[in-house]
mmCIF file of C-alpha atoms in Angstrom:
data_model
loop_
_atom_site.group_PDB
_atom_site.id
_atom_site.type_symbol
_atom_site.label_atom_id
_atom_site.label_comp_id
_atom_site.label_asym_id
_atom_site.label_seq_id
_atom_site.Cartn_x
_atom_site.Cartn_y
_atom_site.Cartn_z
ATOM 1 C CA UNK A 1 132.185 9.460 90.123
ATOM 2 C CA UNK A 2 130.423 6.172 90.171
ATOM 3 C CA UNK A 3 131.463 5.433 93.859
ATOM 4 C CA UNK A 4 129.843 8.671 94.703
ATOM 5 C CA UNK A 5 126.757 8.046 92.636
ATOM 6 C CA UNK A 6 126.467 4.506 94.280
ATOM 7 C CA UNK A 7 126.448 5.954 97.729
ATOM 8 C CA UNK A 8 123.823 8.813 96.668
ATOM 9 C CA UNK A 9 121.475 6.136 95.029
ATOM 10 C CA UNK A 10 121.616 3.834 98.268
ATOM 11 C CA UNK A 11 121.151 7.427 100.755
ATOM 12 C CA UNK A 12 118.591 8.536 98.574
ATOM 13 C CA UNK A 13 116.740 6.628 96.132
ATOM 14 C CA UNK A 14 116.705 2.645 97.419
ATOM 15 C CA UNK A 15 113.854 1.214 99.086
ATOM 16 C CA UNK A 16 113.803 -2.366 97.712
ATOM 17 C CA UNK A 17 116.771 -5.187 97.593
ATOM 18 C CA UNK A 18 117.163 -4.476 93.984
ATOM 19 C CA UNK A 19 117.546 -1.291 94.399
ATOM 20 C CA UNK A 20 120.456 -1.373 96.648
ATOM 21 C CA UNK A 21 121.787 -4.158 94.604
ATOM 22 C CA UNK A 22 122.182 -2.024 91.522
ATOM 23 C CA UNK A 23 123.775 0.602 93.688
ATOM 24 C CA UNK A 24 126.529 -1.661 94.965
ATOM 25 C CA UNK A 25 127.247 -3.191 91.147
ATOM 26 C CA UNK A 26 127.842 0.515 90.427
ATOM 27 C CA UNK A 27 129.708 1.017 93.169
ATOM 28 C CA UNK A 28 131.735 -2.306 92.346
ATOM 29 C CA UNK A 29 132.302 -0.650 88.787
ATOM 30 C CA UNK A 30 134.280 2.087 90.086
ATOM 31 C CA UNK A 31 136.149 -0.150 92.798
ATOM 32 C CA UNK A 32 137.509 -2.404 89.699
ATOM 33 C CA UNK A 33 138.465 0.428 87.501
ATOM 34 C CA UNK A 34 140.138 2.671 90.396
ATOM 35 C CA UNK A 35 142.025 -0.357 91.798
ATOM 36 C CA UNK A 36 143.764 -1.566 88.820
ATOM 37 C CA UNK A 37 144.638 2.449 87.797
ATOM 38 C CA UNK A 38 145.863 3.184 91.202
ATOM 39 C CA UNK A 39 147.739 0.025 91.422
ATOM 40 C CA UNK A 40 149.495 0.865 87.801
ATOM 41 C CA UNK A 41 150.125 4.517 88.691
ATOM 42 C CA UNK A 42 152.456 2.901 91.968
ATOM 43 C CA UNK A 43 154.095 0.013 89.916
ATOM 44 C CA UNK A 44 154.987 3.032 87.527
ATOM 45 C CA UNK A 45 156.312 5.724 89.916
ATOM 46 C CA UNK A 46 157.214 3.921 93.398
ATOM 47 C CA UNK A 47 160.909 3.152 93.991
ATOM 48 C CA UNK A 48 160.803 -1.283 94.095
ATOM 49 C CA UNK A 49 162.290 -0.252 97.859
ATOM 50 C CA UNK A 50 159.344 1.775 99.031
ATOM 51 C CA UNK A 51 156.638 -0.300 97.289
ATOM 52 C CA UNK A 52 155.180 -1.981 99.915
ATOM 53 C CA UNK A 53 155.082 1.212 101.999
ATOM 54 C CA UNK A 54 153.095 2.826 99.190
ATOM 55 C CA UNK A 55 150.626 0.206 98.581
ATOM 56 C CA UNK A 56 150.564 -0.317 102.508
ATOM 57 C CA UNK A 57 149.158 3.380 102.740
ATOM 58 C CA UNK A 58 146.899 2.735 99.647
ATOM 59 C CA UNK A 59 144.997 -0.219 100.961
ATOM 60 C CA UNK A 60 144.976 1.225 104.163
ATOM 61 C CA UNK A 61 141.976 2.998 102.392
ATOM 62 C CA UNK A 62 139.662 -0.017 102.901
ATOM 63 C CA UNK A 63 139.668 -0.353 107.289
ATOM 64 C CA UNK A 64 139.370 3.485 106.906
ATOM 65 C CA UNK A 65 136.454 3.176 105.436
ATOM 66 C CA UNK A 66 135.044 0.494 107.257
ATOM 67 C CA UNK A 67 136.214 2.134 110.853
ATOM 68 C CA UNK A 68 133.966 5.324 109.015
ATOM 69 C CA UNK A 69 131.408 3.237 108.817
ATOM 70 C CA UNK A 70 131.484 1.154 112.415
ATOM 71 C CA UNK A 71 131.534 4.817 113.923
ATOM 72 C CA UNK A 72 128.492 5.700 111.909
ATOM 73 C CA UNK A 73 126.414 3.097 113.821
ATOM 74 C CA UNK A 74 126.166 4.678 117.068
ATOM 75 C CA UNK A 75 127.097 8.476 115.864
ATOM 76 C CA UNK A 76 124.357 8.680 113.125
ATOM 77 C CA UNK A 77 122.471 5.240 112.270
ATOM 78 C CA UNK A 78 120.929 5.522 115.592
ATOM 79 C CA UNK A 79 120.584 9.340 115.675
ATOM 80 C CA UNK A 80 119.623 10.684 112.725
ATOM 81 C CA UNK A 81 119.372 7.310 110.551
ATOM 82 C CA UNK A 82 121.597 5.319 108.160
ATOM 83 C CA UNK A 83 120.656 7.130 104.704
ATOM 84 C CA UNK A 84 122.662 10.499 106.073
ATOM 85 C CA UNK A 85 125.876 8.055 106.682
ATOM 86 C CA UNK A 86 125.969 7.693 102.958
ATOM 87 C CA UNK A 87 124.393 11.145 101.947
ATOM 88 C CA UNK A 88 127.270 13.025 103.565
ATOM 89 C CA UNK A 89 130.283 10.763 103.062
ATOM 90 C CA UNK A 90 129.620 11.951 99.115
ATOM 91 C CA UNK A 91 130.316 15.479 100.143
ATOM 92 C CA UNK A 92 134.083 14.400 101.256
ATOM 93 C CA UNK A 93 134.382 12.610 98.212
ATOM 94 C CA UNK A 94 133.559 15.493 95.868
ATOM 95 C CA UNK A 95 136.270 17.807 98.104
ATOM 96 C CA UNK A 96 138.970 15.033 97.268
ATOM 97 C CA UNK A 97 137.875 14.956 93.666
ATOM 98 C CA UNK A 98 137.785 18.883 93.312
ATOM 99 C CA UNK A 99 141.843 18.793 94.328
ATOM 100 C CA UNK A 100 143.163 15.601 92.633
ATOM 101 C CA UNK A 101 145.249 16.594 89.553
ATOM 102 C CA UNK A 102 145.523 13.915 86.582
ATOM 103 C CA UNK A 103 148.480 11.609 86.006
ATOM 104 C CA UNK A 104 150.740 12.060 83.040
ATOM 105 C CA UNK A 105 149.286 9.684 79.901
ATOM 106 C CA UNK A 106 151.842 6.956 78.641
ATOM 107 C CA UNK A 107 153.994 7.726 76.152
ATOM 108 C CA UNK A 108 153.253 5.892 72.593
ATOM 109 C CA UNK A 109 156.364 4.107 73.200
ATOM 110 C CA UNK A 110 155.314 3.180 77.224
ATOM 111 C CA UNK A 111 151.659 2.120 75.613
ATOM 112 C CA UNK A 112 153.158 -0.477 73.317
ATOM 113 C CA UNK A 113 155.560 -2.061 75.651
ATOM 114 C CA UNK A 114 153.159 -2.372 78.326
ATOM 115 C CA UNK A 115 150.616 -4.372 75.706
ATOM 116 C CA UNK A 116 153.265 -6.450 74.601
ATOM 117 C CA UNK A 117 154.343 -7.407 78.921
ATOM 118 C CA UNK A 118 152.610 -10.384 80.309
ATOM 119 C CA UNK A 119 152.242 -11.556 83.678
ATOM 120 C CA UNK A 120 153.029 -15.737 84.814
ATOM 121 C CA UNK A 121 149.666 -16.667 84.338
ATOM 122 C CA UNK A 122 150.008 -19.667 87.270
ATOM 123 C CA UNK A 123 151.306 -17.894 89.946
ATOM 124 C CA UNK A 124 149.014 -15.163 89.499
ATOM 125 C CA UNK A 125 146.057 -17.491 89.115
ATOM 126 C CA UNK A 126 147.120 -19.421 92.617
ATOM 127 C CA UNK A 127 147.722 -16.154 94.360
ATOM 128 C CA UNK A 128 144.387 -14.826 92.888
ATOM 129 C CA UNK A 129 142.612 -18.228 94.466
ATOM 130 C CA UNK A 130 144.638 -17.624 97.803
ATOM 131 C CA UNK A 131 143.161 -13.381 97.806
ATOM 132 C CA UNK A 132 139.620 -15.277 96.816
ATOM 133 C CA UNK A 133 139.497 -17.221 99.978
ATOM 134 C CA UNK A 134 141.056 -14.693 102.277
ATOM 135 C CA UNK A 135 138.532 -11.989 100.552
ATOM 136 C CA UNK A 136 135.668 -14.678 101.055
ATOM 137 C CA UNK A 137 136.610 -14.002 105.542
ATOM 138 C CA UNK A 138 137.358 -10.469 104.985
ATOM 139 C CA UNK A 139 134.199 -9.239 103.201
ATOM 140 C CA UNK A 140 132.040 -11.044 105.919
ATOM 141 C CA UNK A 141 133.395 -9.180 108.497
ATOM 142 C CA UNK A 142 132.000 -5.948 107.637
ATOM 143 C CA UNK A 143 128.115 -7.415 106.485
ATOM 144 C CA UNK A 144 128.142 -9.569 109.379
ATOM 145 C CA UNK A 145 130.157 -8.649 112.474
ATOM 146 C CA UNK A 146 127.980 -6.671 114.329
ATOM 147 C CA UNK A 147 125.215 -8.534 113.668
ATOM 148 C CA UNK A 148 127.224 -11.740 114.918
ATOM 149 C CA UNK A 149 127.650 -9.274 117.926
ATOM 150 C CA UNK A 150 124.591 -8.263 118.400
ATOM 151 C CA UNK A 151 123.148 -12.260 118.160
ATOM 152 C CA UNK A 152 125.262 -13.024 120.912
ATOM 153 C CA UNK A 153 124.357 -10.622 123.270
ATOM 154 C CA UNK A 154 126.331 -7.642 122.476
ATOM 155 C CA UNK A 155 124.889 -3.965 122.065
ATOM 156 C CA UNK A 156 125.015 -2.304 118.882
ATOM 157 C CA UNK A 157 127.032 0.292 119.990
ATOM 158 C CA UNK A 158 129.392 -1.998 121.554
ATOM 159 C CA UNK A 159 129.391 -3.586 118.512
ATOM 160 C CA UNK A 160 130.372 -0.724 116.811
ATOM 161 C CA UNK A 161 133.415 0.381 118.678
ATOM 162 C CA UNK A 162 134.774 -2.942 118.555
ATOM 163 C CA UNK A 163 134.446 -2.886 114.814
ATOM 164 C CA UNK A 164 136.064 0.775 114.822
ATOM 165 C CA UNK A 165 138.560 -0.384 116.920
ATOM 166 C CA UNK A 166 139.706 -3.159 114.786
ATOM 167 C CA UNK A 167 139.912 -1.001 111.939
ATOM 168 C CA UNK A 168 141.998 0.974 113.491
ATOM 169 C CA UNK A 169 144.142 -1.951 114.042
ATOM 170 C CA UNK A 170 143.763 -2.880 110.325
ATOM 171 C CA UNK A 171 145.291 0.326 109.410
ATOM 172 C CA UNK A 172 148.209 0.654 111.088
ATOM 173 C CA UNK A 173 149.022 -3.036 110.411
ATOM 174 C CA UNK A 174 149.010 -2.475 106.810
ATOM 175 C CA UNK A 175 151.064 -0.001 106.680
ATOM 176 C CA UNK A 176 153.608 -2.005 109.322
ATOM 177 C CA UNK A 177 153.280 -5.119 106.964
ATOM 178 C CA UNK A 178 154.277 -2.881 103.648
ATOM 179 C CA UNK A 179 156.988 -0.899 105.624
ATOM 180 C CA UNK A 180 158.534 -3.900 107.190
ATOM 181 C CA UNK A 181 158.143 -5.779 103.681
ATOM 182 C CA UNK A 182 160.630 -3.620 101.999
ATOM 183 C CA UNK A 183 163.073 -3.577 104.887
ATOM 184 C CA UNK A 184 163.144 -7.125 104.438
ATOM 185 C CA UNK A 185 163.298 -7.189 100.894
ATOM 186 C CA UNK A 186 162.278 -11.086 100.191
ATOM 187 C CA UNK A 187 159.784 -13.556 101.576
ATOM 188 C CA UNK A 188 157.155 -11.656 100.928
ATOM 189 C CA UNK A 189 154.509 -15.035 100.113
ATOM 190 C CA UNK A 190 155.764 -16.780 103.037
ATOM 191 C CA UNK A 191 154.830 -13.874 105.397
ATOM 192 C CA UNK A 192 151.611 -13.716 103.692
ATOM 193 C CA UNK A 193 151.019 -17.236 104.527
ATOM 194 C CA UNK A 194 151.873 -16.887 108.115
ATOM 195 C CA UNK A 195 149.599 -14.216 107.944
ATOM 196 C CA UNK A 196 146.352 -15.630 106.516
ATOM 197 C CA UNK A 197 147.143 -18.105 109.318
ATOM 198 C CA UNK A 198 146.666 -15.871 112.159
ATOM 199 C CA UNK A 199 144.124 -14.452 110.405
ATOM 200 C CA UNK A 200 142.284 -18.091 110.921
ATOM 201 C CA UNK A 201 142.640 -17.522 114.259
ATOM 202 C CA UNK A 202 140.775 -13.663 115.273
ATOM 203 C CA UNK A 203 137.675 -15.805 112.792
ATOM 204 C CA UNK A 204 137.491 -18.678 114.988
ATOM 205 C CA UNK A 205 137.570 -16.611 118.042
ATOM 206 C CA UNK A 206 134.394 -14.677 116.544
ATOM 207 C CA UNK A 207 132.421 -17.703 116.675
ATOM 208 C CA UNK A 208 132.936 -18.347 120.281
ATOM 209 C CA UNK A 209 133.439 -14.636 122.410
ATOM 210 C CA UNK A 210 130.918 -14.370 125.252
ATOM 211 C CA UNK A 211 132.757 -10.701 126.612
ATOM 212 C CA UNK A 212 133.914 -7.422 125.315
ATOM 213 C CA UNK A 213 137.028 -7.690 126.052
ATOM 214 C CA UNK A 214 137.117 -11.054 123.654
ATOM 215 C CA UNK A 215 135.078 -9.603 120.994
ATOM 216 C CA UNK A 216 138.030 -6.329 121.403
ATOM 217 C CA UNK A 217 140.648 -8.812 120.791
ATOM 218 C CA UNK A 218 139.092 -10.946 118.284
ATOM 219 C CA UNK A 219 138.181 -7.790 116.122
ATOM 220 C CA UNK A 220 142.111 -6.630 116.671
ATOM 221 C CA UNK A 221 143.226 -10.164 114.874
ATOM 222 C CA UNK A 222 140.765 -10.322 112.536
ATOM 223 C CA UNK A 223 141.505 -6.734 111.064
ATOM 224 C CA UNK A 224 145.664 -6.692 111.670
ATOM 225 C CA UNK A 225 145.472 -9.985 110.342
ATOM 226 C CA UNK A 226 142.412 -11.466 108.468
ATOM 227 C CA UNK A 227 142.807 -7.592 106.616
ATOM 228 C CA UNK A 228 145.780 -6.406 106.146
ATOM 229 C CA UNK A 229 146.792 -8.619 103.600
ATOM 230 C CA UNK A 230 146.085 -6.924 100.359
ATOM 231 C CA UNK A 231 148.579 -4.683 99.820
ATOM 232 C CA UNK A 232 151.127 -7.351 100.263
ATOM 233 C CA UNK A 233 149.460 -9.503 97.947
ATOM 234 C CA UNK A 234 149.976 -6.333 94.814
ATOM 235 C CA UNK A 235 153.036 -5.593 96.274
ATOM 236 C CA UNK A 236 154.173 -9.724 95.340
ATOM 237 C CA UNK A 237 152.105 -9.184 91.703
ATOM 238 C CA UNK A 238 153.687 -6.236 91.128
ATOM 239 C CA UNK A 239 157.462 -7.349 91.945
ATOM 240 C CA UNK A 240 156.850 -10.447 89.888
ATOM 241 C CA UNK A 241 155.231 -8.907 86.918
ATOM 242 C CA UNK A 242 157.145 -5.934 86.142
ATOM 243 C CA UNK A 243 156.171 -5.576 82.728
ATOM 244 C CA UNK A 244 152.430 -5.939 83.184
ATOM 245 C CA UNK A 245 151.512 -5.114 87.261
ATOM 246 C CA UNK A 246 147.895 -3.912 85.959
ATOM 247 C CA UNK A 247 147.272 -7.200 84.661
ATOM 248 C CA UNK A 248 148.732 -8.745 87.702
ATOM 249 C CA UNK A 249 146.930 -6.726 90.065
ATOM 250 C CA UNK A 250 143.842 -7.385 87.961
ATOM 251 C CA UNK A 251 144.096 -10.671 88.141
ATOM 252 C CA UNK A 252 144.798 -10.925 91.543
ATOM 253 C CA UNK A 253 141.776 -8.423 92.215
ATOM 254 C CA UNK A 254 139.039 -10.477 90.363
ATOM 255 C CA UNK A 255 140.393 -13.470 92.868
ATOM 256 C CA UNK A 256 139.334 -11.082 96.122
ATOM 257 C CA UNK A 257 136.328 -9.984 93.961
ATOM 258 C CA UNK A 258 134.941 -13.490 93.550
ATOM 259 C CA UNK A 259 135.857 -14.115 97.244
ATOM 260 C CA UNK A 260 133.658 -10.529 98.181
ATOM 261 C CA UNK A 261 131.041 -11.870 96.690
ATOM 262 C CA UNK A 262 130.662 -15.547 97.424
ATOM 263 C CA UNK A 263 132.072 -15.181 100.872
ATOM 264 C CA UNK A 264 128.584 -12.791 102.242
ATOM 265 C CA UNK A 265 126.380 -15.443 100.597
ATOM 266 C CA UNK A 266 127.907 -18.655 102.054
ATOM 267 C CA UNK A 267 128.247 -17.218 105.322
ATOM 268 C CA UNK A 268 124.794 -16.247 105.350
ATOM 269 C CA UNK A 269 123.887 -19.751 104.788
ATOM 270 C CA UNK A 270 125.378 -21.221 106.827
ATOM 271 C CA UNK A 271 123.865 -18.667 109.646
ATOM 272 C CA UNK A 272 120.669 -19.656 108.584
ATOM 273 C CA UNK A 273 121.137 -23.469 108.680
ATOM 274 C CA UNK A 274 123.339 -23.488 111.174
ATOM 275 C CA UNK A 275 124.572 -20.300 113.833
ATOM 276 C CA UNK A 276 127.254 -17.637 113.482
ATOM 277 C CA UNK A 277 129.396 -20.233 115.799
ATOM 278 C CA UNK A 278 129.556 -22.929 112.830
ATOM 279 C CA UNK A 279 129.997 -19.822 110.301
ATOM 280 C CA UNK A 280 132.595 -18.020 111.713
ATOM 281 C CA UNK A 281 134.396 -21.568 112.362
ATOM 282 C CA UNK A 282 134.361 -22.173 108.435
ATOM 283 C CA UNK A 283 135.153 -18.824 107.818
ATOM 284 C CA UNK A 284 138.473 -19.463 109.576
ATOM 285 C CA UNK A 285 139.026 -22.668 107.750
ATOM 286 C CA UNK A 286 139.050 -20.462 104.275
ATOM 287 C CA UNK A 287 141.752 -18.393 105.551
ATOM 288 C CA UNK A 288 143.491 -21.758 106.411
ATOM 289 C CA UNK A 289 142.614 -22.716 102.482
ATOM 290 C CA UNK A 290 144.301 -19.376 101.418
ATOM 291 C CA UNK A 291 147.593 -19.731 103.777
ATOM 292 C CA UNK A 292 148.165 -23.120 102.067
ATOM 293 C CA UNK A 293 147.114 -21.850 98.737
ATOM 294 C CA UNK A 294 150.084 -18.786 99.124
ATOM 295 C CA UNK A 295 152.878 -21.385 99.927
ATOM 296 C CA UNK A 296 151.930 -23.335 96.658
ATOM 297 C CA UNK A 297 152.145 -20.267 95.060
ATOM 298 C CA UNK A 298 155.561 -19.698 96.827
ATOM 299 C CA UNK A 299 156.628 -23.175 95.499
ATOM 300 C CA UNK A 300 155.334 -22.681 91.650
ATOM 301 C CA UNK A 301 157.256 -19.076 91.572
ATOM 302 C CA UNK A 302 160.690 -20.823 92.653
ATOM 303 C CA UNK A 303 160.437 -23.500 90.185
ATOM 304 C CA UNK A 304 159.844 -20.830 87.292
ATOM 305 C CA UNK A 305 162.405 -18.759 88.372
ATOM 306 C CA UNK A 306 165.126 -21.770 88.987
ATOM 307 C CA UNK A 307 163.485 -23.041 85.452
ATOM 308 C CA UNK A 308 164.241 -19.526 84.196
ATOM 309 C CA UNK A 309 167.634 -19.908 85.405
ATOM 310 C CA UNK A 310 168.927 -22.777 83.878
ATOM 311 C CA UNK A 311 167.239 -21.467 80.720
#
C-alpha cells in the first residue's frame, strides 16, 4: 500500500524536489518493511537446498522493475509523458494485491524463540558494509545510466534498450547465481566476491564506451554482475543466522540502504566536478571495496565457526 501510494503521489501530485522526495521516503517505507517480511516468510518455509533458488526469483523483482522502467522511456516517457509510467504501474499492483492471501501468524511458541535468536553481529555488520558499497554502484545505475548515455552521445531510446536489455540480463543471472548456489552447497561469500569483482569491471567500462555495441555489453556486466548479487548476499545471512534471518537480512538491508542512498549523491558529485568518465571509474573501485570487504567477511565467519568448534 505505501509503494503504491508513493508511485500515485510522484504520477500525480509532485511538482517540486520535495515533493518527489517525500514520495520516495514513502516508497522506501514499504521497501524496508516488505523486504525483511518477505525475506522471513523464505527463511521460514524454503527447504536450506532450494534457498538460493527462492530468493534468486525474489530479488529478481528489482531488474524487473527497472527493465519496466528502461522500456517506459521510449514506449511512454516520450509518448504520452513520464507521470502515466507511474500512474498505471499502480493498477498492476492493486491486481497482485487483490489475489495475495496472508501468511500463517507465528505460533506463541515460534514468537518467543525467534526474540530470543540472535544473529553474529560481525559478520553481518562486514557483509552489511560489503552490500553498502556494492548498493552504492548498483543504485547509480538506474538514476544515472541513461543519462551517462545520453552525455556521451547516445539517444535516449538507445539508451533505453540497453538499460532493458541489461535487466534482462540481471534477471536471469539471479536466478542462475541462486540455482547454481544450492547445487554447490558452500562457498557462497567467495563467489560473491568474485562477483562484486566482475561487477568492477561492466562500471569501468561505462565510463569509457564510445558504441552501442559497448554500451550493450557494459550494461550486460553491470546488471548479471554489478546486480545480481543480493539474493546471494540473504541467502549467506540467512544460512548463517538460522535463528534470527529477519534480523540478518535487516541488517544486511540497512548496509544496501545506506549504499542506495549515498551512492546517487556521490556520483552526482563527482559528475559535476569532474565527468561521468571519473564517476563511473570510482564507482567501479566501490565494488572493488565490497569484493574485498566479502572475503574479510569470509575470513571472520571461519574463525567463529573453528572458534565454535573447539568450544
Amino acid at each position: 500500500v505505501t509503494s503504491l501510494a508513493s508511485l500515485l503521489g510522484i504520477g500525480l501530485l509532485s511538482s517540486q524536489w520535495w515533493h518527489l522526495a517525500g514520495f520516495m521516503i514513502l516508497g522506501g517505507i514499504g521497501s524496508g518493511i516488505g523486504m525483511s517480511a518477505s525475506n522471513l516468510l523464505l527463511a521460514r518455509n524454503v527447504p536450506r537446498d532450494k534457498r538460493g533458488f527462492a530468493f534468486g526469483i525474489k530479488q529478481a523483482s528489482a531488474p524487473v522493475a527497472s527493465s519496466v522502467a528502461g522500456l517506459s522511456v521510449p514506449l511512454v516517457g516520450l509518448t504520452i509523458g513520464w507521470r502515466w509510467a507511474l500512474v498505471g504501474l499502480p493498477v498492476a499492483m492493486l491486481v497482485v494485491f487483490l489475489v495475495l492471501r496472508p501468511p500463517a501468524a507465528a505460533t506463541a511458541e515460534e514468537s518467543r524463540a525467534a526474540s530470543r535468536a540472535r544473529a553474529p553481529l560481525l559478520p553481518m555488520i562486514l557483509l552489511a558494509s560489503a552490500s553498502g558499497f556494492a548498493a552504492a554502484s548498483a543504485t547509480v545505475t538506474i538514476g544515472f545510466f541513461v543519462e551517462s548515455a545520453v552525455e556521451r552521445g547516445f539517444s535516449t531510446g538507445a539508451a533505453g534498450y540497453a538499460l532493458a536489455i541489461g535487466s534482462f540480463a540481471g534477471i536471469f543471472a539471479r536466478v542462475l547465481w541462486g540455482w547454481l548456489a544450492d547445487r554447490r552447497g558452500r562457498g557462497h561469500l567467495a563467489f560473491l566476491s568474485w562477483l562484486f569483482f566482475a561487477g568492477s569491471v561492466g562500471f569501468g567500462l561505462m565510463g569509457v564506451v564510445t558504441t552501442l555495441p559497448q554500451l550493450m555489453l557494459a550494461s550486460v556486466v553491470v546488471f548479471a554482475a554489478g546486480w545480481s548479487w543480493s539474493g546471494l548476499v540473504f541467502l549467506v545471512a540467512t544460512l548463517g543466522s538460522p535463528g534470527a534471518p529477519a534480523t540478518a537480512t535487516g541488517i544486511t538491508s540497512a548496509g544496501g540502504g545506506a549504499g542506495g542512498l549515498l551512492g546517487p549523491i556521490v556520483f552526482g558529485a563527482l559528475v559535476e566536478s569532474g565527468s561521468y568518465t571519473v564517476a563511473w571509474l570510482v564507482t567501479a573501485s566501490w565494488m572493488v571495496i565490497a569484493a574485498v570487504l566479502a572475503r574479510v567477511t569470509l575470513v571472520v565467519w571461519l574463525r567463529k565457526l573453528a572458534a565454535r568448534a573447539e568450544a
